[in-house]
Short mmCIF file of C-alpha atoms in Angstrom, two decimals:
data_model
loop_
_atom_site.label_atom_id
_atom_site.label_comp_id
_atom_site.label_asym_id
_atom_site.label_seq_id
_atom_site.Cartn_x
_atom_site.Cartn_y
_atom_site.Cartn_z
CA MET A 1 -40.35 20.07 -18.17
CA LYS A 2 -40.76 20.86 -21.87
CA LEU A 3 -41.05 17.37 -23.34
CA GLU A 4 -41.42 18.70 -26.86
CA THR A 5 -37.79 19.89 -26.79
CA LEU A 6 -36.49 16.40 -26.06
CA SER A 7 -35.45 13.77 -28.59
CA PHE A 8 -36.52 10.28 -27.51
CA ASP A 9 -34.93 7.00 -28.55
CA TRP A 10 -38.12 5.25 -29.62
CA ASP A 11 -36.34 2.71 -31.83
CA ASN A 12 -34.70 0.95 -28.89
CA TYR A 13 -37.50 1.42 -26.35
CA VAL A 14 -38.07 -1.68 -24.19
CA GLY A 15 -39.79 -0.17 -21.13
CA LYS A 16 -42.85 -1.61 -19.45
CA LEU A 17 -45.02 1.07 -21.03
CA LYS A 18 -44.44 -0.31 -24.55
CA SER A 19 -48.07 -1.49 -24.76
CA PHE A 20 -49.05 2.20 -24.91
CA ASP A 21 -48.65 4.24 -28.07
CA ARG A 22 -46.19 7.14 -28.16
CA SER A 23 -48.77 9.84 -27.58
CA GLN A 24 -50.04 8.07 -24.47
CA ILE A 25 -46.51 7.69 -23.11
CA ILE A 26 -45.92 11.40 -23.69
CA SER A 27 -49.13 12.14 -21.77
CA ILE A 28 -48.00 9.93 -18.90
CA MET A 29 -44.65 11.73 -18.80
CA ASP A 30 -46.39 15.12 -18.96
CA ASP A 31 -48.51 14.24 -15.93
CA TYR A 32 -45.46 12.88 -14.15
CA TYR A 33 -43.29 15.98 -14.65
CA ASN A 34 -45.77 18.80 -15.10
CA SER A 35 -48.78 18.02 -12.89
CA ASN A 36 -49.52 17.69 -9.20
CA LEU A 37 -50.85 14.16 -9.61
CA SER A 38 -49.22 11.58 -7.38
CA VAL A 39 -47.54 8.61 -9.04
CA ALA A 40 -50.27 6.35 -7.67
CA LYS A 41 -52.96 8.50 -9.30
CA ILE A 42 -51.07 8.54 -12.60
CA ILE A 43 -50.80 4.75 -12.54
CA SER A 44 -54.54 4.54 -11.80
CA LYS A 45 -55.46 7.14 -14.44
CA TYR A 46 -53.74 5.23 -17.25
CA SER A 47 -54.37 1.70 -15.87
CA ILE A 48 -50.61 1.11 -15.66
CA SER A 49 -49.40 -2.15 -14.12
CA ARG A 50 -48.99 -1.75 -10.36
CA GLY A 51 -45.86 -3.91 -10.53
CA ILE A 52 -43.87 -0.89 -11.69
CA ARG A 53 -41.80 0.44 -8.79
CA ASN A 54 -40.10 3.40 -10.43
CA LEU A 55 -42.16 4.98 -13.15
CA SER A 56 -39.44 7.27 -14.52
CA LYS A 57 -37.22 4.27 -15.31
CA GLU A 58 -39.89 2.98 -17.69
CA PHE A 59 -39.84 6.13 -19.84
CA PRO A 60 -37.96 6.09 -23.16
CA LEU A 61 -34.35 7.20 -23.12
CA ILE A 62 -33.46 10.63 -24.45
CA TYR A 63 -30.60 11.70 -26.68
CA ILE A 64 -28.09 14.15 -25.17
CA GLU A 65 -25.56 16.48 -26.78
CA GLU A 66 -22.58 14.35 -25.70
CA LYS A 67 -21.39 12.21 -28.63
CA CYS A 68 -19.75 8.81 -28.68
CA PRO A 69 -16.01 9.22 -29.37
CA TYR A 70 -16.00 6.19 -31.65
CA ASP A 71 -19.08 6.41 -33.93
CA LYS A 72 -20.02 10.08 -33.25
CA SER A 73 -23.66 9.24 -32.48
CA ASN A 74 -25.43 11.04 -29.65
CA LEU A 75 -25.48 9.22 -26.34
CA VAL A 76 -28.70 8.43 -24.55
CA ARG A 77 -29.64 8.64 -20.89
CA GLU A 78 -32.72 7.85 -18.83
CA MET A 79 -35.26 10.43 -17.85
CA PRO A 80 -34.76 11.82 -14.35
CA SER A 81 -37.04 11.15 -11.43
CA ARG A 82 -39.31 13.89 -10.15
CA ASN A 83 -36.59 15.10 -7.77
CA GLY A 84 -34.16 15.40 -10.66
CA ASN A 85 -32.04 12.33 -9.96
CA SER A 86 -30.80 10.09 -12.75
CA THR A 87 -28.55 7.15 -11.91
CA ARG A 88 -28.13 5.56 -15.31
CA ILE A 89 -24.88 6.41 -17.08
CA PRO A 90 -25.22 7.90 -20.60
CA LYS A 91 -24.61 5.24 -23.23
CA CYS A 92 -24.13 4.82 -26.96
CA THR A 93 -26.89 2.73 -28.56
CA ILE A 94 -24.60 1.63 -31.39
CA CYS A 95 -21.36 0.41 -29.77
CA GLY A 96 -22.33 0.31 -26.10
CA HIS A 97 -19.78 2.93 -25.00
CA GLU A 98 -20.67 4.37 -21.58
CA LEU A 99 -19.71 7.78 -20.25
CA LYS A 100 -17.65 6.43 -17.35
CA ARG A 101 -13.99 6.01 -16.52
CA ASN A 102 -13.92 2.22 -16.62
CA CYS A 103 -16.03 1.68 -19.72
CA ASN A 104 -15.35 -1.76 -21.21
CA CYS A 105 -16.71 -1.29 -24.73
CA LYS A 106 -14.57 -2.45 -27.65
CA GLY A 107 -13.53 1.10 -28.48
CA CYS A 108 -12.31 1.78 -24.94
CA GLN A 109 -10.61 -1.61 -24.79
CA GLU A 110 -8.65 -0.80 -27.93
CA LYS A 111 -7.88 2.73 -26.70
CA ASN A 112 -6.60 1.39 -23.37
CA ARG A 113 -4.55 -1.27 -25.16
CA LYS A 114 -2.78 1.40 -27.19
CA ILE A 115 -2.22 3.56 -24.10
CA ARG A 116 -0.74 0.61 -22.18
CA GLU A 117 1.41 -0.30 -25.17
CA GLN A 118 2.77 3.24 -25.34
CA LYS A 119 3.35 3.32 -21.56
CA ARG A 120 5.24 0.04 -21.77
CA LYS A 121 7.53 1.47 -24.45
CA ILE A 122 8.25 4.49 -22.24
CA ILE A 123 8.92 2.26 -19.21
CA ILE A 124 11.26 -0.04 -21.15
CA SER A 125 13.12 2.97 -22.48
CA ALA A 126 13.45 4.52 -19.00
CA TYR A 127 14.49 1.32 -17.23
CA ALA A 128 16.46 -0.40 -19.96
CA LEU A 129 18.59 -3.25 -18.59
CA ASN A 130 21.96 -2.00 -19.81
CA THR A 131 23.80 -2.01 -16.48
CA ASN A 132 26.75 -4.35 -16.10
CA LYS A 133 26.33 -6.95 -13.39
CA VAL A 134 28.17 -6.31 -10.15
CA LYS A 135 30.50 -8.90 -8.68
CA TYR A 136 29.34 -10.55 -5.49
CA GLU A 137 32.77 -10.46 -3.92
CA ASP A 138 32.79 -6.68 -4.27
CA LEU A 139 29.64 -6.24 -2.20
CA SER A 140 29.79 -4.78 1.29
CA VAL A 141 28.66 -6.75 4.32
CA SER A 142 25.47 -4.70 4.51
CA SER A 143 24.71 -5.31 0.84
CA LYS A 144 25.16 -9.07 1.19
CA ILE A 145 22.89 -9.24 4.24
CA TYR A 146 20.28 -6.94 2.71
CA LEU A 147 20.27 -8.97 -0.51
CA SER A 148 19.92 -12.25 1.38
CA ALA A 149 16.95 -10.92 3.35
CA LEU A 150 15.37 -9.48 0.21
CA LEU A 151 15.59 -12.82 -1.58
CA HIS A 152 14.12 -14.57 1.45
CA ALA A 153 11.20 -12.14 1.42
CA GLY A 154 10.46 -11.55 -2.24
CA LEU A 155 12.00 -14.12 -4.59
CA ASN A 156 9.33 -15.63 -6.82
CA ASP A 157 8.82 -19.36 -7.32
CA GLU A 158 10.82 -19.37 -10.55
CA ALA A 159 13.71 -17.61 -8.77
CA SER A 160 13.78 -15.12 -11.64
CA LYS A 161 12.73 -11.89 -9.98
CA ILE A 162 11.78 -10.26 -6.68
CA SER A 163 8.15 -9.33 -6.13
CA GLY A 164 7.62 -5.87 -4.64
CA GLU A 165 4.25 -6.83 -3.17
CA LYS A 166 5.68 -10.02 -1.68
CA ILE A 167 8.31 -7.95 0.15
CA ILE A 168 5.51 -6.44 2.24
CA GLU A 169 3.62 -9.72 2.68
CA GLU A 170 6.68 -11.56 3.94
CA LYS A 171 7.93 -8.61 6.03
CA LEU A 172 11.40 -7.75 4.79
CA SER A 173 12.37 -5.69 7.84
CA PRO A 174 10.73 -4.46 11.06
CA THR A 175 9.33 -1.26 9.46
CA TYR A 176 8.36 0.15 6.07
CA GLU A 177 10.98 2.86 6.55
CA PHE A 178 13.69 0.23 6.88
CA ASP A 179 12.26 -1.65 3.88
CA ARG A 180 12.68 1.49 1.82
CA ILE A 181 16.23 2.04 3.10
CA ILE A 182 17.17 -1.51 2.06
CA LEU A 183 15.64 -1.22 -1.40
CA GLU A 184 17.13 2.20 -2.06
CA HIS A 185 20.56 0.98 -0.94
CA LEU A 186 20.48 -2.05 -3.25
CA LEU A 187 19.16 0.05 -6.13
CA SER A 188 21.84 2.71 -5.66
CA GLU A 189 24.52 0.01 -5.85
CA ASN A 190 22.91 -1.55 -8.97
CA ILE A 191 22.59 -4.81 -7.06
CA ILE A 192 18.93 -4.94 -8.03
CA LEU A 193 17.22 -3.24 -10.95
CA VAL A 194 13.64 -2.21 -11.56
CA ASP A 195 12.02 -4.79 -13.85
CA PRO A 196 10.59 -2.84 -16.81
CA MET A 197 8.09 -5.66 -17.33
CA SER A 198 6.52 -5.05 -13.91
CA PRO A 199 2.76 -4.39 -13.97
CA ILE A 200 1.86 -1.13 -15.71
CA GLU A 201 0.05 -0.05 -12.54
CA ALA A 202 3.38 -0.12 -10.68
CA PHE A 203 4.48 2.96 -12.64
CA SER A 204 3.31 6.54 -12.89
CA VAL A 205 3.70 7.69 -16.47
CA ASN A 206 2.75 11.07 -17.90
CA ASP A 207 4.00 13.51 -20.50
CA LEU A 208 6.44 15.15 -18.08
CA SER A 209 7.83 12.32 -15.96
CA ILE A 210 7.97 8.64 -15.18
CA ALA A 211 8.28 7.12 -11.72
CA TYR A 212 7.60 3.82 -10.00
CA TYR A 213 6.02 2.69 -6.76
CA ILE A 214 8.82 1.08 -4.80
CA PHE A 215 6.65 -1.64 -3.23
CA LYS A 216 4.68 -2.44 -6.40
CA VAL A 217 7.34 -2.95 -9.04
CA ASN A 218 9.32 -6.15 -9.37
CA TYR A 219 13.10 -6.25 -9.20
CA LEU A 220 15.75 -8.15 -11.10
CA ILE A 221 18.95 -9.39 -9.50
CA ASN A 222 21.99 -7.78 -11.09
CA VAL A 223 24.76 -9.80 -9.44
CA GLU A 224 27.10 -12.26 -11.14
CA ASP A 225 26.22 -15.76 -9.99
CA ASP A 226 28.99 -18.10 -9.01
CA SER A 227 28.90 -21.85 -9.55
CA GLU A 228 26.18 -22.23 -6.90
CA GLY A 229 23.90 -19.73 -8.61
CA ILE A 230 21.31 -17.76 -6.70
CA ASP A 231 21.59 -20.05 -3.66
CA SER A 232 24.83 -18.39 -2.67
CA LEU A 233 23.11 -14.98 -2.73
CA GLU A 234 20.14 -16.04 -0.65
CA TYR A 235 22.22 -18.21 1.70
CA PRO A 236 25.62 -16.47 1.88
CA ASP A 237 28.69 -18.05 3.45
CA ARG A 238 28.61 -16.61 6.97
CA SER A 239 32.36 -17.07 7.42
CA ASN A 240 32.96 -14.45 4.75
CA ILE A 241 30.69 -12.00 6.57
CA ILE A 242 31.36 -12.40 10.29
CA GLN A 243 35.08 -11.71 9.83
CA TYR A 244 34.03 -8.09 9.34
CA LYS A 245 32.98 -7.65 12.94
CA GLU A 246 32.61 -3.86 12.95
CA GLU A 247 30.23 -3.98 9.98
CA CYS A 248 28.24 -6.78 11.59
CA LEU A 249 28.00 -4.80 14.83
CA ALA A 250 26.72 -1.78 12.90
CA MET A 251 24.10 -4.01 11.26
CA TRP A 252 23.06 -5.40 14.65
CA LYS A 253 22.56 -1.87 15.99
CA GLN A 254 20.62 -0.82 12.90
CA ILE A 255 18.28 -3.78 13.22
CA ALA A 256 17.94 -3.07 16.95
CA LEU A 257 16.91 0.53 16.19
CA TYR A 258 14.07 -0.50 13.90
CA GLU A 259 12.99 -3.43 16.08
CA CYS A 260 12.61 -0.94 18.93
CA LEU A 261 10.85 1.63 16.74
CA GLU A 262 8.39 -1.03 15.63
CA TYR A 263 7.70 -2.03 19.24
CA LEU A 264 7.35 1.61 20.31
CA VAL A 265 4.82 2.37 17.57
CA GLU A 266 2.89 -0.77 18.50
CA GLN A 267 2.74 0.19 22.18
CA MET A 268 1.74 3.76 21.38
CA ARG A 269 -1.06 2.49 19.17
CA GLU A 270 -2.31 0.19 21.92
CA ALA A 271 -2.35 3.18 24.29
CA ARG A 272 -4.27 5.10 21.59
CA PHE A 273 -1.58 7.73 21.35
CA GLU A 274 -0.96 9.39 17.99
CA PHE A 275 2.72 9.01 17.25
CA ASN A 276 5.15 9.38 14.38
CA PRO A 277 8.78 8.72 15.38
CA GLN A 278 11.12 11.56 14.46
CA LYS A 279 14.84 12.26 14.79
CA LYS A 280 14.78 12.70 18.58
CA THR A 281 13.15 9.28 19.03
CA LYS A 282 15.92 7.63 17.03
CA LEU A 283 18.60 9.51 18.99
CA VAL A 284 17.15 8.24 22.28
CA ILE A 285 16.86 4.65 21.08
CA ASN A 286 20.37 4.65 19.60
CA HIS A 287 21.61 5.91 22.98
CA LEU A 288 19.85 3.03 24.75
CA ILE A 289 21.22 0.48 22.26
CA GLU A 290 24.72 1.25 23.58
CA GLU A 291 23.66 -0.02 27.00
CA TYR A 292 20.84 -2.50 26.56
CA SER A 293 19.58 -5.39 24.48
CA ILE A 294 16.56 -5.10 22.19
CA GLY A 295 14.42 -6.97 24.72
CA GLN A 296 15.53 -4.74 27.58
CA ILE A 297 14.66 -1.62 25.56
CA TRP A 298 11.26 -3.16 24.87
CA ASN A 299 10.93 -3.41 28.67
CA LEU A 300 11.77 0.28 29.04
CA ILE A 301 9.39 1.24 26.23
CA TYR A 302 6.53 -0.71 27.75
CA GLY A 303 7.00 0.99 31.11
CA SER A 304 7.38 4.45 29.58
CA VAL A 305 4.22 4.24 27.46
CA ASN A 306 2.19 2.90 30.37
CA HIS A 307 3.54 5.64 32.67
CA ALA A 308 2.46 8.30 30.13
CA ALA A 309 -0.95 6.64 29.69
CA ALA A 310 -1.52 6.59 33.46
CA TRP A 311 -0.45 10.24 33.72
CA TYR A 312 -2.99 11.13 31.04
CA GLN A 313 -5.76 9.23 32.84
CA LYS A 314 -5.05 10.73 36.26
CA SER A 315 -4.31 14.35 35.36
CA ASN A 316 -5.59 17.18 33.22
CA VAL A 317 -2.85 16.98 30.59
CA SER A 318 -3.90 16.58 26.97
CA LYS A 319 -3.44 13.26 25.20
CA LYS A 320 -0.97 14.93 22.82
CA HIS A 321 1.09 16.21 25.75
CA ALA A 322 1.11 12.76 27.34
CA ALA A 323 2.14 11.14 24.05
CA ASN A 324 4.95 13.65 23.56
CA SER A 325 6.27 12.84 27.03
CA VAL A 326 6.94 9.18 26.20
CA ILE A 327 10.35 9.74 24.60
CA THR A 328 11.53 11.93 27.49
CA ILE A 329 10.31 9.33 29.99
CA LEU A 330 12.05 6.59 27.98
CA ASN A 331 15.34 8.48 27.97
CA ASN A 332 15.13 9.20 31.71
CA ARG A 333 14.20 5.61 32.56
CA GLY A 334 17.13 4.34 30.53
CA ASP A 335 19.60 6.59 32.34
CA ARG A 336 18.11 5.79 35.75
CA ALA A 337 18.22 2.04 35.03
CA LYS A 338 21.94 2.32 34.39
CA ALA A 339 22.63 4.60 37.36
CA GLU A 340 20.68 2.43 39.79
CA ASN A 341 21.72 -0.84 38.18
CA TRP A 342 18.18 -2.02 37.55
CA LYS A 343 17.62 -5.64 36.67
CA LEU A 344 15.87 -5.28 33.32
CA ASN A 345 14.44 -8.55 32.10
CA PRO A 346 14.25 -8.63 28.30
CA TYR A 347 10.69 -8.57 26.99
CA HIS A 348 9.66 -10.89 24.18
CA ARG A 349 8.00 -10.23 20.86
CA SER A 350 4.20 -10.31 20.94
CA TYR A 351 2.70 -13.34 19.22
CA ASP A 352 0.85 -11.28 16.63
CA ASN A 353 3.98 -9.38 15.61
CA LYS A 354 5.66 -11.25 12.77
CA LEU A 355 9.45 -11.60 12.80
CA SER A 356 11.11 -9.91 9.83
CA GLN A 357 13.19 -11.76 7.24
CA LEU A 358 16.15 -9.46 7.89
CA SER A 359 16.18 -10.21 11.62
CA MET A 360 15.95 -13.95 10.99
CA VAL A 361 18.71 -13.91 8.39
CA PHE A 362 21.03 -11.87 10.56
CA PHE A 363 20.50 -13.48 13.98
CA ASP A 364 19.80 -17.06 12.89
CA SER A 365 21.91 -17.55 9.76
CA ILE A 366 24.74 -15.01 9.98
CA LEU A 367 25.45 -14.61 13.70
CA GLN A 368 23.80 -17.93 14.59
CA ILE A 369 22.77 -16.67 18.02
CA GLY A 370 18.99 -16.83 17.56
CA SER A 371 17.04 -15.26 20.44
CA GLU A 372 20.26 -13.98 22.02
CA GLY A 373 20.16 -11.30 19.35
CA TYR A 374 17.26 -9.82 21.31
CA GLU A 375 18.39 -10.74 24.80
CA LYS A 376 22.00 -9.51 24.69
CA LYS A 377 23.36 -6.04 24.15
CA PRO A 378 24.95 -5.64 20.71
CA SER A 379 28.57 -6.56 21.24
CA ILE A 380 31.49 -7.24 18.93
CA ASN A 381 32.61 -9.98 21.30
CA ILE A 382 29.54 -12.08 20.50
CA ILE A 383 30.04 -11.91 16.73
CA GLY A 384 31.75 -14.99 15.33
CA GLN A 385 31.81 -16.97 18.57
#
């Protein structure tokens, strides 16, 4: 290493070699980089304190070509070790700016403040709250139930907005897919609006586009309150909902689909099968929902997954082949159970599988049938009893 070509920061030197004069330090560095002497022999040669563990870290810092963006002075970095490694991040000796993404110097703090301020202006412009409020009485049955469940899951303590992160924590619906369906439905109807004052990190802003992360932003309720205020949205009058029996039956079947998908994914994971439910899976489960309760389909799922797992263990089929057979087995077992009039006892939810807010709102508050929502086949005759 040609030490004479380097520019050292002697003015701010605080290393453990400061008792030596500059020429001696240069000699030590020359032996370190340009001789075959071991570090131990160098320490002995110059009577250096044996308490030094890493000699190269005690050398003066050197100026590099990279300049500080705020005061234009050259940054400094530590000398590398003999193997060429250098872990210290280049730094400005004047303002403390460091050459790293999350530098916290005053200059970077001010720069980030201006960037965030500009992003906020863009977000407010893109998601300006200029939409007229919708009337509650004009909402569909699905919208009223979805909104009730969403408020149960995500309403903050001040009852002023819905927290996107809380929606996940409190489990809005049985699956993330269903969560997204609910949010996109309510957004499309202007029943909820993206809160432009959500955390900056909840948005993706660049020169070409702006978008938001659906489970990170907060939402504002855009429904006209009646005399009871938000209570009537979170706890709707069931009598005004259950009179629409066809819509309630459709909701029951939709919840049943995702309850069964959640259980299927759980069982596949326990069997260590890779699985991502696609259209055929939903077709099979929807077919079963016409004949069986949620709990009975859980029974069929449990047996089907275990049958496929046993087949994999006892034969030469691949794990992927065995996993792919589960839906076919499930469909066949469902048809055979009907043809042979099997007595299918409804299975129960596992203790570590949290009940969703949507399922509780619908079965406990709207239909008021509780566990029967899982034990009985979806039927219009049960609604409003």
